[in-house]
Amino acid sequence: MKKLISFSLGASLALGMSLTAFAADGNTNGPTGSTSAASSEVRADTALSDGVVRKVDRPSGMITIEHGALENVGMPPMTMAYKAKDETVLQQAKEGEKVKFRLENLNGTYTIMTLKKR
Ligand SMILES: [Cu+2]
């Protein structure tokens, strides 16, 4: 009798575990779904926007870009001077050139993180 009880306990434990495993597996699709949603957000976070370089001011490290709406920094279409992240970005900017660029708000300073000719 004792054996029977321990067997049924074991069986229900095993059943419980497999149910748990099933539930966990079922949940995997949820997080997996939101993970891919999150990674598309990440992609959006590094997305490049179209713009046209209007002016490059080497001494101040500023690049004036005419651009459309920049969703990640909540900026409507405008022409505005932004800080180049570094010398590389500054060198890639040439007046009059159509570019793809990435603007980010770094501690309150709108900064061009990447810029390339398109
Ligand atoms: Cu602006």
Coordinates of C-alpha atoms and ligand atoms in Angstrom, one line a residue:
M1 CA 0.0 0.0 0.0
K2 CA 2.8 2.4 0.9
K3 CA 4.4 1.6 -2.4
L4 CA 1.2 2.3 -4.3
I5 CA 0.9 5.7 -2.6
S6 CA 4.4 6.7 -3.3
F7 CA 4.0 5.6 -6.8
S8 CA 0.9 7.7 -7.4
L9 CA 2.6 10.6 -5.7
G10 CA 5.5 10.2 -7.9
A11 CA 3.3 9.9 -10.9
S12 CA 1.3 13.0 -10.0
L13 CA 4.6 14.8 -9.4
A14 CA 5.9 13.7 -12.8
L15 CA 2.6 14.7 -14.3
G16 CA 2.8 18.0 -12.6
M17 CA 6.3 18.5 -13.8
S18 CA 5.4 17.7 -17.3
L19 CA 2.4 20.0 -17.2
T20 CA 4.7 22.7 -15.8
A21 CA 7.2 22.0 -18.6
F22 CA 4.4 22.2 -21.1
A23 CA 3.2 25.5 -19.6
A24 CA 6.7 26.8 -19.6
D25 CA 7.1 25.7 -23.1
G26 CA 3.8 27.4 -24.0
N27 CA 5.0 30.6 -22.4
T28 CA 8.2 30.4 -24.4
N29 CA 6.2 31.5 -27.5
G30 CA 5.1 34.6 -25.6
P31 CA 8.5 35.9 -24.6
T32 CA 9.9 34.7 -28.0
G33 CA 7.2 36.8 -29.7
S34 CA 8.0 39.8 -27.6
T35 CA 11.7 39.2 -28.0
S36 CA 11.4 39.5 -31.7
A37 CA 9.2 42.6 -31.2
A38 CA 11.9 43.9 -28.9
S39 CA 14.6 43.2 -31.4
S40 CA 12.6 45.1 -34.1
E41 CA 12.5 47.9 -31.6
V42 CA 16.3 47.6 -31.4
R43 CA 16.5 47.7 -35.1
A44 CA 14.3 50.9 -35.1
D45 CA 16.6 52.3 -32.5
T46 CA 19.6 52.1 -34.9
A47 CA 17.6 53.0 -38.0
L48 CA 19.1 55.5 -40.3
S49 CA 17.2 58.5 -41.5
D50 CA 17.5 60.3 -44.8
G51 CA 18.9 63.8 -44.8
V52 CA 20.9 66.3 -46.9
V53 CA 24.0 67.9 -45.5
R54 CA 23.6 71.7 -45.7
K55 CA 26.7 72.8 -43.9
V56 CA 29.8 71.4 -42.2
D57 CA 31.4 73.5 -39.6
R58 CA 34.7 71.8 -38.7
P59 CA 35.8 74.2 -35.9
S60 CA 32.7 73.6 -33.9
G61 CA 32.2 70.0 -35.1
M62 CA 28.6 70.8 -36.1
I63 CA 26.8 69.4 -39.2
T64 CA 23.7 71.1 -40.5
I65 CA 21.3 68.6 -41.9
E66 CA 18.0 69.0 -43.6
H67 CA 15.9 66.0 -42.6
G68 CA 12.4 64.5 -42.3
A69 CA 10.8 63.5 -39.0
L70 CA 13.2 61.7 -36.6
E71 CA 11.0 59.5 -34.5
N72 CA 13.6 58.3 -32.0
V73 CA 14.3 61.9 -30.8
G74 CA 10.8 63.2 -31.5
M75 CA 11.9 65.8 -34.0
P76 CA 9.8 67.0 -36.8
P77 CA 11.2 67.7 -40.3
M78 CA 13.7 70.6 -40.1
T79 CA 17.1 71.9 -41.1
M80 CA 19.3 72.1 -38.0
A81 CA 22.9 71.9 -36.9
Y82 CA 23.9 68.8 -34.9
K83 CA 27.0 67.8 -33.1
A84 CA 29.1 65.2 -34.9
K85 CA 29.9 62.3 -32.6
D86 CA 33.5 62.3 -33.7
E87 CA 36.0 63.2 -36.4
T88 CA 35.0 60.2 -38.6
V89 CA 31.4 61.5 -38.8
L90 CA 32.6 65.0 -39.5
Q91 CA 34.8 63.8 -42.3
Q92 CA 32.0 61.8 -43.9
A93 CA 29.8 64.9 -44.1
K94 CA 30.0 66.9 -47.3
E95 CA 27.9 69.9 -48.1
G96 CA 25.1 69.2 -50.6
E97 CA 25.4 65.4 -50.2
K98 CA 22.4 63.2 -49.6
V99 CA 23.1 61.0 -46.6
K100 CA 21.7 58.5 -44.2
F101 CA 22.3 59.3 -40.7
R102 CA 21.5 58.4 -37.1
L103 CA 20.7 61.2 -34.6
E104 CA 20.6 60.5 -30.9
N105 CA 20.0 62.6 -27.8
L106 CA 23.1 62.1 -25.7
N107 CA 22.4 63.7 -22.3
G108 CA 20.6 66.6 -23.9
T109 CA 22.9 67.0 -26.9
Y110 CA 21.6 65.9 -30.3
T111 CA 24.5 64.0 -31.7
I112 CA 25.0 62.5 -35.1
M113 CA 26.2 59.0 -34.3
T114 CA 26.7 57.7 -37.9
L115 CA 26.5 59.4 -41.3
K116 CA 27.0 57.9 -44.7
K117 CA 26.4 58.9 -48.3
R118 CA 23.4 57.4 -49.9
Ligands
CU1 CU 16.0 69.6 -35.0

